[in-house]
Amino acid sequence: MPDNLNVERNLLGEPILSQSPATSAPAVGAGDDANGDATPLLVQYYYTLIRWKWVALGIVLASLAIGGIVTMLMTPQYTAAARIGIEREQKRITNVDDIDPERQGQSVEFYETQYQLLRARSLADRVVRRLRLAGNAEFLAAHGAEAPAMSGLSTARQREQLQKQAAQLLLRHIEIVPVPRSTLIDIRYTSASPKISADIANAWANEFLLSSVDRRFDSTREARVFLEQRLADLRSKLEQSERDLVNYSRETGIVTLSRAENGEGRTRVERTLAAANLEALSSELVQATAARIEAESLVSARGGGATSDTISNPAIQAMRQRRAELEAEYARLMVQFEPGYPVAASLRSQISDLQTSIAREEARVAASARNNLIAARQREESLRSRVEALTAEFGGQQTSSIQLGIYQREVDTNRQLYDSLLQRYKEIGVAGVAANNISLVDRAELPAVPSSPRIPLNVAVALLVGLGLAGIAIFALEQIDEGMRNPNDVKRLLGVPLLGSVPETDEETQGILELLADPKSEITEAYLTIRSNLAFTTEHGVPKTLMVTSTRASEGKTTTSIALAQTIARTGRRTLLIDADMRSPSIHHRLDLHNKAGLSNLLAGEDNWAALIQATQNPHLQIMSSGPIPPNAAELLSSDRLKRLIQALSTEFDNVIVDSAPVIVLADAPLISNTVEGTVFVIEAAGPPVRGIRGAIARLRSANPKIFGAVLTKLTADMASYGYGYGYGYGYGYGYGLGANDRSTTE
């Protein structure tokens, strides 16, 4: 077995091996957050609620009671609802579309406007006048109101005040509720009278429809007046522009034969007189030129022989045909007869006559061709002169037609605007009788049951308010009560290792020694853990000399001293427990010993310490009581005798445990801590505030900085479950839980 292992045995006789490190190590075990995870936040909330459950329950019950009383005292209210439908519409005074794209197709603004119109003061005034609610006693009683004071006011002023009061009441109790994903709107009115609620809801819907019609008529009337003025202006402009067009046409001599309108309504001049004449003469000139060329070709062809005219002339063709026949007949006769033959001579005479006739006819045709050429040339020249004159005239009109087009476009623009506004004016004339975009869908009926108070809702609200107030109260109490509850917080908040946690017990029924006698008890296991953790605080195992103290009295300091001494002594180590709390000694009472003489005697001058030690039932445990209470305890503890005494006792005993007075106010604990190896600091769970504990530890460290660790006492089940040691170690190890009445008043 290694030399640095100390063999100890628990109450069951099982060995406990504890290693003595070369340097002191922080305590390990129950609740040390250095070796385990912090407690989940929800678990902390749960046990915080358990701790303050009665406070929370009281606040919640009080809130429910107040909510119930308020509900019983509330006047029943009845809500009636009428439903209307509003369709999207877009009114236009002209046919010109809106040029702002952001305003097109946006229905949100339209319906928001309608909602505001439904909540308008003017609509409330209409309902007041329709139902005659001004000064109506039944109406005022349904709202718990009274007529305002009227003394000293004129009759008109009184009516105005009553009207204003009634309208304000209506606006205060009316509710406009859009139906989701539809164009329907519910008009709800709430009052103490079912009939008044239904009447006002229906009247509100009807008056809204009528007000919409009125607004429509008002808007069309204004539009008609506006359009009448614009039409008069445009009519004057149209007439003037037409006069300017006619006058300019007359001045420039432009005669228009035909006009046409394009798709945009613009007039386009298709033909003028000059253009038509130029077109006709140009066509004739082309024909005349062609005739002249043809005549020239005929004349020029005459000099080269037969022309087409002579060839195609029927008379010449007939004579040539006859001549050919006669010449053929003459040639046949010449085969048989001489030229002088009479028949041959006659044929020759006929051929000569035909030849003369053909020549005469050809001469006539040639003369006719020459005459035709002269006539064609004269006609061509005449037509060419006229075309040139018309071309010059048309060119001048082309320049003038630019200004004519400007006059024509002005006429077209004025005519289009005039026709458009005139059409819109006619439409507006019948707009008042057009279908309304607002319709009454459902009329309000008399409500059969009250809409308020709603008992389930009120109870839920009261419950939520109670839970909220309870949470605030618990938070405030937690902030005020700063005691240490979570074992994991010892190291985090104090910087001191946690040696162990001790559960809460009832020492009035059983003493600490009786509780420690049970090897399976939670107390026994707790102090065994503390003793084991102490073995890791020094190189030689459990400290030979240590002091046990606390911040204030009644934290379990003395109980811890006795239990720790008893636990160490059961391992066979000679242990001495000294009661150094000479202001309020209690160890001799707990162990049923006398206190005739003790520590105070030794510090006052006696030297025989062995005579002052008392035995206990445990042969390894001995006690030195405090002795008579001295008037100057601090002076006795500050002398060197205490230090020498502790050194002498440490040579005779394996372990010396000193039970000191609390740290707060008294100087005893710092004086004693300077004479021992270190201190075990006892902290009562949910006891002194953290700042007080920190102050006490700081005072101790000013005398002896060595603090072995802290012991958290009186730990309840809810607090113990924050950490690992008690909630898991004890509960899991032996299955013991803490009873509801296991509250200890140690010391």
XYZ file of C-alpha atoms in Angstrom:
747
model
C 0.000 0.000 0.000
C 1.431 3.441 -0.872
C 2.678 5.602 1.947
C 0.529 8.509 0.949
C -2.709 6.570 1.504
C -4.472 6.716 4.877
C -6.660 3.777 5.758
C -9.877 4.638 7.554
C -13.041 2.714 8.183
C -16.630 3.865 8.232
C -19.305 2.735 10.634
C -19.888 -0.394 8.600
C -16.242 -1.366 8.921
C -15.556 -0.742 5.251
C -12.133 0.756 4.479
C -11.927 4.306 3.173
C -8.733 5.175 1.324
C -7.796 8.819 1.221
C -4.739 10.064 -0.579
C -2.636 12.763 1.031
C -1.485 15.004 -1.786
C 1.766 16.835 -1.737
C -0.083 20.086 -1.592
C -3.436 20.842 -0.125
C -6.243 20.397 -2.614
C -9.697 21.849 -2.629
C -12.381 19.734 -1.085
C -14.243 17.371 -3.285
C -17.613 15.867 -2.870
C -21.106 17.005 -2.392
C -22.006 20.227 -4.025
C -18.568 21.239 -5.263
C -19.178 22.923 -8.554
C -15.565 22.448 -9.487
C -16.311 18.781 -10.202
C -19.882 18.974 -11.387
C -22.175 20.997 -13.547
C -24.157 23.876 -12.168
C -27.762 23.223 -11.283
C -30.110 23.725 -14.277
C -31.905 27.040 -14.154
C -35.366 25.490 -14.381
C -34.588 23.279 -11.404
C -33.558 26.335 -9.400
C -36.797 28.059 -10.357
C -38.771 25.004 -9.341
C -37.286 24.771 -5.875
C -37.499 28.521 -5.411
C -41.224 28.225 -6.091
C -41.494 25.310 -3.674
C -39.758 27.353 -1.002
C -42.154 30.278 -1.387
C -45.187 28.203 -2.353
C -47.409 29.541 0.418
C -46.608 33.140 -0.434
C -47.315 32.458 -4.111
C -50.492 30.552 -3.326
C -51.741 33.351 -1.080
C -51.126 36.003 -3.727
C -52.815 33.937 -6.458
C -55.850 33.207 -4.263
C -56.099 36.872 -3.310
C -55.937 37.875 -6.951
C -58.649 35.348 -7.855
C -60.803 36.599 -4.998
C -60.412 40.211 -6.071
C -61.128 39.228 -9.684
C -64.263 37.381 -8.595
C -65.496 40.327 -6.539
C -64.853 42.746 -9.393
C -66.662 40.411 -11.793
C -69.693 40.206 -9.494
C -69.819 43.999 -9.181
C -69.557 44.655 -12.924
C -72.702 45.742 -14.795
C -73.602 43.269 -17.578
C -72.858 44.698 -21.009
C -74.559 43.665 -24.261
C -72.908 43.862 -27.664
C -74.906 43.995 -30.903
C -73.239 43.758 -34.304
C -74.347 44.862 -37.773
C -72.368 43.785 -40.832
C -71.757 45.830 -43.968
C -69.799 45.190 -47.155
C -67.590 47.743 -48.887
C -66.402 47.117 -52.424
C -63.322 48.771 -53.841
C -64.120 51.637 -56.213
C -62.109 54.212 -58.088
C -63.810 57.461 -59.056
C -62.434 59.485 -61.939
C -63.510 62.905 -63.178
C -61.676 62.397 -66.465
C -60.860 59.322 -68.505
C -57.159 59.901 -68.004
C -55.611 57.108 -65.899
C -53.652 57.912 -62.786
C -50.029 58.463 -63.763
C -48.723 57.652 -60.273
C -48.058 53.846 -60.198
C -47.847 53.812 -56.420
C -51.480 54.857 -56.153
C -52.832 52.216 -58.512
C -54.216 48.992 -57.156
C -53.624 49.883 -53.541
C -56.633 48.858 -51.490
C -55.054 49.248 -48.065
C -55.384 53.025 -48.095
C -58.958 52.793 -49.346
C -60.135 50.494 -46.568
C -58.190 52.357 -43.910
C -60.051 55.466 -45.067
C -63.347 53.630 -44.746
C -62.480 52.509 -41.213
C -61.725 56.079 -40.227
C -64.971 57.267 -41.812
C -66.816 54.651 -39.746
C -65.236 56.175 -36.621
C -65.803 59.771 -37.697
C -67.350 62.311 -35.345
C -69.687 63.468 -38.116
C -71.166 59.948 -38.374
C -71.733 59.879 -34.602
C -73.555 63.221 -34.867
C -75.829 61.801 -37.597
C -76.694 58.793 -35.381
C -77.397 61.086 -32.444
C -79.787 63.157 -34.563
C -81.428 60.096 -36.117
C -82.149 58.357 -32.779
C -82.550 61.602 -30.824
C -80.020 60.527 -28.234
C -79.046 64.007 -27.019
C -80.226 64.163 -23.430
C -82.025 60.794 -23.721
C -82.328 59.476 -20.158
C -82.466 55.801 -21.192
C -79.395 56.218 -23.377
C -77.448 57.931 -20.604
C -78.513 55.328 -18.031
C -77.332 52.502 -20.334
C -73.863 54.031 -20.168
C -73.883 55.037 -16.510
C -73.704 58.723 -17.463
C -75.589 61.826 -16.409
C -76.531 64.936 -18.307
C -73.937 67.731 -17.906
C -74.680 70.818 -15.869
C -76.604 73.355 -17.970
C -77.037 76.243 -15.608
C -76.386 79.584 -17.206
C -76.245 78.237 -20.773
C -78.471 79.308 -23.651
C -80.815 76.821 -25.283
C -78.590 76.480 -28.351
C -75.568 75.989 -26.150
C -77.404 73.349 -24.101
C -78.335 71.403 -27.241
C -74.738 71.602 -28.390
C -73.461 70.223 -25.061
C -75.979 67.350 -25.073
C -75.147 66.545 -28.693
C -71.439 66.523 -27.907
C -71.905 64.281 -24.865
C -73.993 61.756 -26.782
C -71.521 61.672 -29.680
C -68.615 61.107 -27.301
C -70.443 58.220 -25.636
C -71.141 56.649 -29.026
C -67.533 56.927 -30.157
C -66.361 55.477 -26.842
C -68.511 52.341 -27.156
C -68.542 51.746 -30.919
C -66.140 49.148 -32.320
C -65.248 48.717 -35.990
C -63.946 45.196 -36.675
C -62.896 44.164 -40.209
C -63.657 40.540 -41.075
C -60.330 38.899 -42.016
C -59.694 38.122 -45.690
C -62.913 39.797 -46.869
C -64.427 43.177 -47.647
C -66.925 42.837 -44.785
C -66.897 44.993 -41.669
C -68.678 44.412 -38.360
C -70.089 47.415 -36.526
C -70.345 46.495 -32.842
C -71.889 48.571 -30.123
C -71.815 47.753 -26.413
C -74.042 49.112 -23.664
C -76.022 47.941 -20.651
C -79.227 47.788 -22.747
C -79.637 45.115 -25.457
C -82.184 47.231 -27.348
C -80.061 50.355 -27.355
C -77.039 48.378 -28.534
C -78.985 46.857 -31.457
C -80.649 50.172 -32.410
C -77.375 52.075 -32.421
C -75.526 49.381 -34.387
C -78.250 49.394 -37.074
C -78.473 53.172 -37.131
C -74.715 53.417 -37.447
C -74.725 51.118 -40.486
C -77.661 52.929 -42.125
C -76.206 56.366 -41.540
C -72.890 55.260 -42.962
C -74.647 54.153 -46.162
C -76.532 57.450 -46.369
C -73.417 59.474 -45.656
C -71.665 57.628 -48.474
C -74.491 58.577 -50.856
C -74.338 62.166 -49.639
C -70.619 62.294 -50.206
C -71.158 60.875 -53.682
C -73.714 63.572 -54.551
C -71.533 66.276 -53.065
C -68.519 65.112 -55.013
C -70.517 64.885 -58.313
C -71.981 68.336 -57.781
C -68.530 69.798 -57.398
C -67.407 67.829 -60.432
C -70.291 69.091 -62.540
C -69.513 72.679 -61.678
C -65.892 72.130 -62.508
C -66.687 70.408 -65.822
C -69.169 73.095 -66.850
C -66.496 75.722 -66.473
C -63.983 73.642 -68.374
C -66.474 72.852 -71.154
C -67.219 76.547 -71.677
C -63.531 77.311 -71.906
C -62.860 74.434 -74.270
C -65.849 75.318 -76.473
C -64.481 78.822 -76.891
C -61.010 77.510 -77.655
C -62.393 74.990 -80.160
C -64.363 77.626 -82.050
C -61.395 79.965 -82.186
C -59.042 77.248 -83.399
C -61.493 76.250 -86.165
C -61.789 79.882 -87.293
C -58.021 80.186 -87.390
C -57.816 77.028 -89.514
C -60.422 78.249 -92.062
C -58.900 81.734 -92.299
C -55.430 80.387 -92.884
C -56.702 77.990 -95.567
C -58.413 80.892 -97.330
C -55.326 83.109 -97.107
C -52.984 80.462 -98.474
C -55.421 79.157 -101.093
C -55.127 75.610 -99.803
C -58.301 73.760 -100.823
C -58.635 70.406 -99.061
C -60.489 67.736 -101.021
C -60.388 64.896 -98.408
C -59.412 64.307 -94.738
C -59.030 61.191 -92.533
C -58.588 60.516 -88.778
C -55.917 58.212 -87.396
C -56.298 55.899 -84.382
C -55.447 58.724 -81.992
C -58.212 60.960 -83.287
C -55.849 63.251 -85.201
C -57.069 64.680 -88.576
C -54.815 63.943 -91.530
C -55.211 65.875 -94.858
C -55.096 63.320 -97.615
C -55.601 65.481 -100.784
C -55.632 69.159 -101.688
C -56.867 70.700 -104.981
C -53.362 71.631 -106.076
C -52.132 68.104 -105.415
C -55.058 66.591 -107.333
C -54.502 68.893 -110.350
C -50.776 68.226 -110.332
C -51.410 64.509 -110.190
C -53.860 64.648 -113.124
C -51.667 66.874 -115.344
C -48.623 64.789 -114.564
C -50.491 61.734 -115.781
C -51.544 63.546 -119.025
C -47.970 64.762 -119.557
C -46.733 61.210 -119.365
C -49.313 60.139 -121.945
C -48.453 63.105 -124.237
C -44.770 62.301 -124.064
C -45.492 58.705 -124.979
C -47.647 59.846 -127.942
C -44.902 62.188 -129.143
C -42.305 59.444 -128.985
C -44.585 57.130 -130.928
C -45.185 59.765 -133.612
C -41.474 60.377 -133.922
C -40.873 56.682 -134.353
C -43.459 56.563 -137.163
C -41.972 59.518 -138.964
C -38.413 58.281 -138.654
C -39.431 54.827 -139.848
C -40.991 56.318 -143.084
C -37.632 57.132 -144.524
C -36.518 53.480 -144.267
C -39.395 51.907 -146.249
C -42.716 50.549 -145.245
C -43.866 51.518 -141.884
C -46.193 49.772 -139.587
C -48.955 52.184 -140.571
C -48.637 51.387 -144.239
C -48.353 47.727 -143.545
C -51.327 47.709 -141.277
C -53.434 50.059 -143.510
C -56.338 47.963 -144.905
C -56.670 49.887 -148.178
C -52.995 49.692 -148.952
C -52.966 46.035 -147.999
C -55.928 45.344 -150.350
C -54.340 47.166 -153.248
C -51.039 45.413 -152.678
C -52.863 42.126 -152.552
C -54.662 42.890 -155.818
C -51.404 43.982 -157.423
C -49.712 40.787 -156.419
C -52.550 38.767 -157.928
C -52.424 40.712 -161.214
C -48.674 40.403 -161.395
C -48.974 36.685 -160.921
C -51.593 36.425 -163.640
C -49.442 38.567 -165.947
C -46.421 36.343 -165.358
C -48.480 33.244 -166.235
C -49.627 34.826 -169.557
C -46.095 35.797 -170.434
C -45.215 32.134 -170.456
C -47.668 31.563 -173.391
C -48.056 34.976 -175.016
C -46.108 37.981 -176.038
C -46.209 41.287 -174.104
C -48.437 42.767 -176.772
C -51.146 40.241 -176.133
C -54.258 42.317 -175.299
C -55.040 40.554 -172.109
C -51.478 40.945 -170.977
C -51.543 44.637 -171.915
C -54.755 45.114 -169.900
C -53.190 43.434 -166.861
C -50.121 45.637 -167.174
C -52.346 48.726 -167.276
C -54.211 47.605 -164.107
C -50.940 46.890 -162.305
C -49.737 50.429 -163.178
C -52.918 51.988 -161.854
C -52.689 49.996 -158.619
C -49.102 51.073 -158.188
C -50.108 54.701 -158.546
C -52.923 54.314 -156.061
C -50.614 52.605 -153.520
C -48.037 55.400 -153.834
C -50.710 58.042 -153.421
C -52.104 56.298 -150.314
C -48.661 55.872 -148.768
C -47.962 59.585 -149.293
C -51.183 60.431 -147.540
C -50.310 58.194 -144.565
C -46.832 59.784 -144.249
C -48.301 63.277 -144.254
C -50.707 62.227 -141.520
C -47.829 60.871 -139.405
C -45.946 64.151 -139.706
C -49.024 66.098 -138.687
C -49.544 63.810 -135.682
C -45.930 64.348 -134.598
C -46.342 68.126 -134.677
C -49.583 67.921 -132.683
C -48.002 65.565 -130.087
C -45.073 67.902 -129.602
C -47.337 70.895 -129.126
C -49.515 69.044 -126.581
C -46.455 67.815 -124.674
C -45.030 71.302 -124.401
C -48.357 72.720 -123.246
C -48.801 70.076 -120.587
C -45.210 70.428 -119.397
C -45.687 74.168 -118.861
C -48.877 73.634 -116.883
C -47.217 70.902 -114.730
C -44.308 73.170 -113.959
C -46.709 75.919 -112.909
C -48.712 73.563 -110.693
C -45.491 72.138 -109.204
C -44.429 75.629 -108.184
C -47.867 76.280 -106.736
C -47.872 72.935 -104.804
C -44.403 73.616 -103.437
C -45.624 76.878 -101.991
C -48.627 75.154 -100.457
C -46.331 72.509 -98.951
C -44.573 75.215 -96.938
C -47.900 76.653 -95.844
C -49.267 73.221 -94.963
C -46.873 73.032 -91.950
C -48.662 75.896 -90.264
C -51.961 74.480 -91.499
C -51.104 71.192 -89.710
C -50.421 73.119 -86.496
C -53.827 74.753 -86.739
C -55.399 71.374 -87.496
C -53.746 69.660 -84.489
C -54.940 72.444 -82.223
C -58.457 71.930 -83.514
C -58.177 68.146 -82.972
C -56.812 68.538 -79.434
C -59.512 70.959 -78.396
C -62.200 68.758 -79.956
C -60.933 65.628 -78.151
C -60.806 67.364 -74.780
C -64.203 68.864 -75.340
C -65.783 65.541 -76.393
C -64.137 63.706 -73.444
C -65.278 66.200 -70.837
C -68.716 66.372 -72.388
C -69.038 62.579 -72.128
C -67.841 62.654 -68.500
C -70.283 65.435 -67.743
C -73.129 63.290 -69.050
C -71.932 60.316 -66.955
C -71.748 62.396 -63.780
C -75.301 63.484 -64.369
C -76.485 59.951 -63.552
C -73.721 59.056 -61.031
C -75.978 59.808 -58.093
C -78.375 57.007 -59.005
C -75.621 54.493 -59.742
C -75.180 51.387 -57.554
C -73.602 52.158 -54.163
C -70.355 50.364 -53.327
C -71.527 49.959 -49.690
C -74.216 47.443 -48.791
C -75.888 46.278 -45.590
C -75.213 42.555 -45.204
C -76.744 41.753 -41.779
C -78.755 43.876 -39.395
C -77.994 43.763 -35.689
C -80.246 41.596 -33.538
C -81.031 41.913 -29.853
C -78.201 40.166 -27.961
C -79.546 37.355 -25.795
C -76.568 37.021 -23.430
C -74.168 39.628 -22.029
C -70.843 40.078 -23.753
C -69.251 41.063 -20.447
C -68.284 40.310 -17.826
C -66.803 37.130 -19.292
C -66.175 35.015 -16.242
C -63.614 32.618 -17.804
C -61.639 35.534 -19.205
C -61.759 37.456 -15.935
C -60.660 34.390 -14.005
C -57.819 33.833 -16.471
C -56.762 37.482 -16.205
C -56.944 37.375 -12.408
C -54.936 34.161 -12.434
C -52.305 35.652 -14.718
C -52.142 38.811 -12.628
C -51.826 36.711 -9.481
C -49.067 34.615 -11.015
C -47.287 37.755 -12.154
C -47.539 39.376 -8.730
C -46.463 36.136 -7.106
C -43.432 36.011 -9.371
C -42.560 39.609 -8.523
C -43.029 38.941 -4.812
C -40.859 35.807 -4.922
C -38.194 37.685 -6.841
C -38.260 40.487 -4.276
C -38.107 38.029 -1.394
C -35.226 36.235 -3.042
C -33.396 39.523 -3.373
C -34.082 40.433 0.250
C -33.291 36.954 1.594
C -29.657 36.547 0.578
C -28.964 33.352 2.483
C -26.909 30.575 0.921
C -29.239 27.910 -0.488
C -27.438 26.298 -3.357
C -24.409 24.169 -2.367
C -22.900 24.995 -5.737
C -22.818 28.683 -4.788
C -20.414 28.181 -1.860
C -17.357 27.950 -4.053
C -18.662 30.441 -6.612
C -19.728 33.186 -4.208
C -17.300 32.704 -1.322
C -14.220 31.219 -2.936
C -14.183 28.475 -0.277
C -14.326 24.739 -1.096
C -17.440 22.924 0.046
C -16.546 20.024 2.335
C -20.094 18.744 2.462
C -23.748 19.449 3.069
C -25.665 18.351 6.155
C -29.395 17.715 5.944
C -31.860 19.279 8.312
C -32.744 17.057 11.335
C -34.829 17.150 14.475
C -32.334 17.142 17.318
C -35.035 17.915 19.862
C -36.275 14.350 19.408
C -32.876 12.721 18.848
C -29.476 13.994 19.865
C -26.621 14.231 17.422
C -24.925 11.169 18.905
C -28.062 9.109 18.506
C -28.355 10.208 14.878
C -24.716 9.335 14.253
C -25.254 5.921 15.786
C -27.250 4.854 12.742
C -24.679 3.995 10.051
C -27.301 4.346 7.299
C -28.621 7.727 8.350
C -28.191 10.775 6.173
C -26.383 12.606 8.988
C -23.798 9.814 9.300
C -23.184 9.769 5.556
C -22.905 13.553 5.484
C -20.208 13.738 8.153
C -18.381 10.764 6.723
C -18.170 12.737 3.466
C -16.931 15.826 5.326
C -14.295 13.794 7.157
C -13.156 12.159 3.910
C -12.876 15.546 2.205
C -10.880 16.913 5.127
C -8.328 14.164 4.499
C -7.465 15.849 1.201
C -6.806 19.286 2.684
C -3.343 18.590 4.124
C -0.349 16.451 3.300
C -0.887 14.339 6.415
C -4.561 13.667 5.900
C -7.157 14.959 8.346
C -5.725 18.131 9.960
C -4.275 17.502 13.407
C -5.681 20.797 14.718
C -8.638 22.668 13.293
C -11.212 25.161 14.440
C -14.927 25.045 13.704
C -16.753 28.371 13.608
C -19.594 30.165 11.832
C -20.783 33.645 11.000
C -23.353 33.841 13.781
C -24.890 31.645 16.451
C -27.367 28.821 15.793
C -25.918 27.812 12.427
C -24.951 24.279 13.509
C -21.356 25.025 14.513
C -21.362 23.036 17.748
C -23.301 20.173 16.177
C -20.737 20.012 13.405
C -17.873 20.038 15.927
C -19.368 17.145 17.906
C -20.308 15.130 14.797
C -16.933 15.672 13.164
C -15.069 14.698 16.349
C -17.240 11.619 16.774
C -16.772 10.561 13.150
C -12.992 10.942 13.312
C -12.806 9.147 16.653
C -14.712 6.157 15.277
C -11.817 5.511 12.938
C -9.658 4.745 15.976
C -7.883 8.092 16.099
C -7.503 9.722 19.527
C -9.570 12.846 19.205
C -9.985 15.786 21.578
C -12.890 18.214 21.270
C -12.353 21.588 22.991
C -15.261 23.893 23.738
C -13.641 27.296 23.150
C -16.952 29.176 23.000
C -16.484 30.658 26.472
C -19.347 33.095 26.018
C -22.073 30.548 25.311
C -20.704 27.017 25.948
C -22.994 24.119 25.038
C -20.921 20.972 24.377
C -21.166 19.773 27.986
C -24.961 20.093 27.763
C -25.075 18.098 24.536
C -22.865 15.306 25.877
C -24.208 15.379 29.416
C -20.900 16.445 30.999
C -19.999 18.885 33.769
C -18.464 22.299 33.221
C -16.892 22.977 36.604
C -13.468 23.409 35.121
C -12.126 23.556 31.615
C -10.353 25.692 29.039
C -10.856 28.972 30.895
C -9.023 27.537 33.919
C -6.039 26.535 31.819
C -5.891 29.919 30.150
C -6.198 31.618 33.509
C -3.052 29.871 34.889
C -3.611 26.219 35.635
C -1.212 23.770 33.989
C -2.699 20.317 34.598
C -4.721 19.971 31.402
C -5.026 16.211 31.810
C -7.204 16.683 34.883
C -9.632 18.801 32.897
C -10.278 16.300 30.125
C -13.505 14.276 30.318
C -14.138 10.882 28.762
C -17.140 9.909 26.591
C -18.794 6.665 25.619
C -16.424 6.513 22.672
C -13.025 5.572 24.127
C -11.240 7.480 21.369
C -13.120 10.723 21.955
C -12.410 13.038 24.882
C -13.832 16.440 25.731
C -12.429 19.603 27.275
C -15.333 21.857 28.275
C -15.081 25.639 28.308
C -15.016 25.919 32.086
C -16.450 28.850 34.005
C -17.394 31.772 31.782
C -14.689 34.404 32.234
C -15.367 38.141 32.091
C -12.448 38.678 29.709
C -12.589 35.797 27.226
C -10.806 37.734 24.462
C -7.869 38.549 26.742
C -7.502 34.915 27.730
C -7.612 33.741 24.120
C -5.047 36.303 23.011
C -2.383 35.025 25.428
C 0.359 32.604 24.388
C -1.001 29.970 26.742
C -3.661 28.945 24.202
C -1.088 28.399 21.477
C 1.192 26.399 23.769
C -1.798 24.407 25.000
C -2.854 23.472 21.454
C 0.698 22.459 20.595
C 0.926 20.294 23.730
C -2.423 18.649 23.073
C -1.546 17.939 19.429
C 1.347 15.819 20.610
C -0.931 13.753 22.829
C -3.865 13.413 20.483
C -4.160 12.511 16.821
C -6.689 15.236 16.186
C -7.712 18.340 18.141
C -10.963 20.062 17.202
C -11.735 23.483 18.674
C -15.343 24.684 18.784
C -15.060 28.480 18.623
C -17.493 31.302 19.156
C -19.113 32.851 16.041
C -17.016 35.302 14.041
C -19.394 38.261 13.868
C -18.641 41.010 16.414
C -16.469 38.767 18.634
C -12.681 38.531 18.334
C -12.531 34.963 19.709
C -12.532 33.056 16.411
C -9.710 35.057 14.733
C -7.586 34.655 17.879
C -8.142 30.886 17.998
C -7.616 30.433 14.222
C -4.043 31.656 14.672
C -3.285 28.647 16.881
C -4.563 25.845 14.613
C -3.746 24.556 11.154
C -6.928 25.885 9.628
C -10.644 26.438 9.935
C -13.807 24.607 9.005
C -16.458 27.267 8.368
C -20.082 26.325 9.078
C -22.833 28.024 7.039
C -26.520 27.657 7.734
C -28.532 27.120 4.555
C -30.869 30.085 3.994
C -29.227 31.660 7.012
C -27.005 34.742 7.178
C -26.669 36.913 4.067
C -23.795 36.267 1.707
C -22.185 39.625 2.424
C -22.128 38.765 6.148
C -20.498 35.409 5.428
C -17.894 37.080 3.236
C -17.120 39.537 6.016
C -16.660 36.738 8.540
C -14.338 34.802 6.226
C -12.347 37.948 5.564
C -11.883 38.460 9.333
C -10.676 34.888 9.721
C -8.210 35.181 6.859
C -6.726 38.291 8.408
C -5.512 36.074 11.282
C -4.949 32.750 9.494
C -5.573 32.534 5.749
C -5.962 28.762 5.868
C -9.645 27.778 5.595
C -10.078 24.117 4.824
C -13.589 24.556 3.518
C -17.214 25.149 4.403
C -19.971 22.910 5.695
C -23.527 23.801 4.616
C -25.966 22.795 7.400
C -29.723 22.557 7.789
C -30.159 21.822 4.120
C -33.782 21.065 3.192
C -34.847 18.764 0.388
C -35.605 21.559 -2.051
C -32.301 23.307 -1.408
C -30.356 20.066 -1.367
C -31.671 19.174 -4.810
C -29.827 22.171 -6.219
C -26.562 20.272 -5.782
C -25.323 16.816 -6.376
C -24.291 15.646 -2.915
C -27.424 15.602 -0.883
C -30.053 15.315 -3.518
C -28.225 12.475 -5.196
C -25.762 11.004 -2.656
C -28.093 10.586 0.281
C -31.353 10.105 -1.476
C -29.909 7.585 -3.896
C -27.598 5.808 -1.413
C -30.188 4.748 1.140
C -33.461 5.994 -0.217
C -34.115 8.246 2.772
C -36.018 11.438 2.193
C -36.601 14.273 4.536
C -39.903 14.580 6.247
C -41.895 17.757 6.244
C -41.165 18.329 9.921
C -37.435 17.498 9.878
C -36.342 20.999 10.811
C -33.411 21.154 13.229
C -32.617 23.769 15.759
C -29.024 22.785 16.281
C -26.894 24.488 18.864
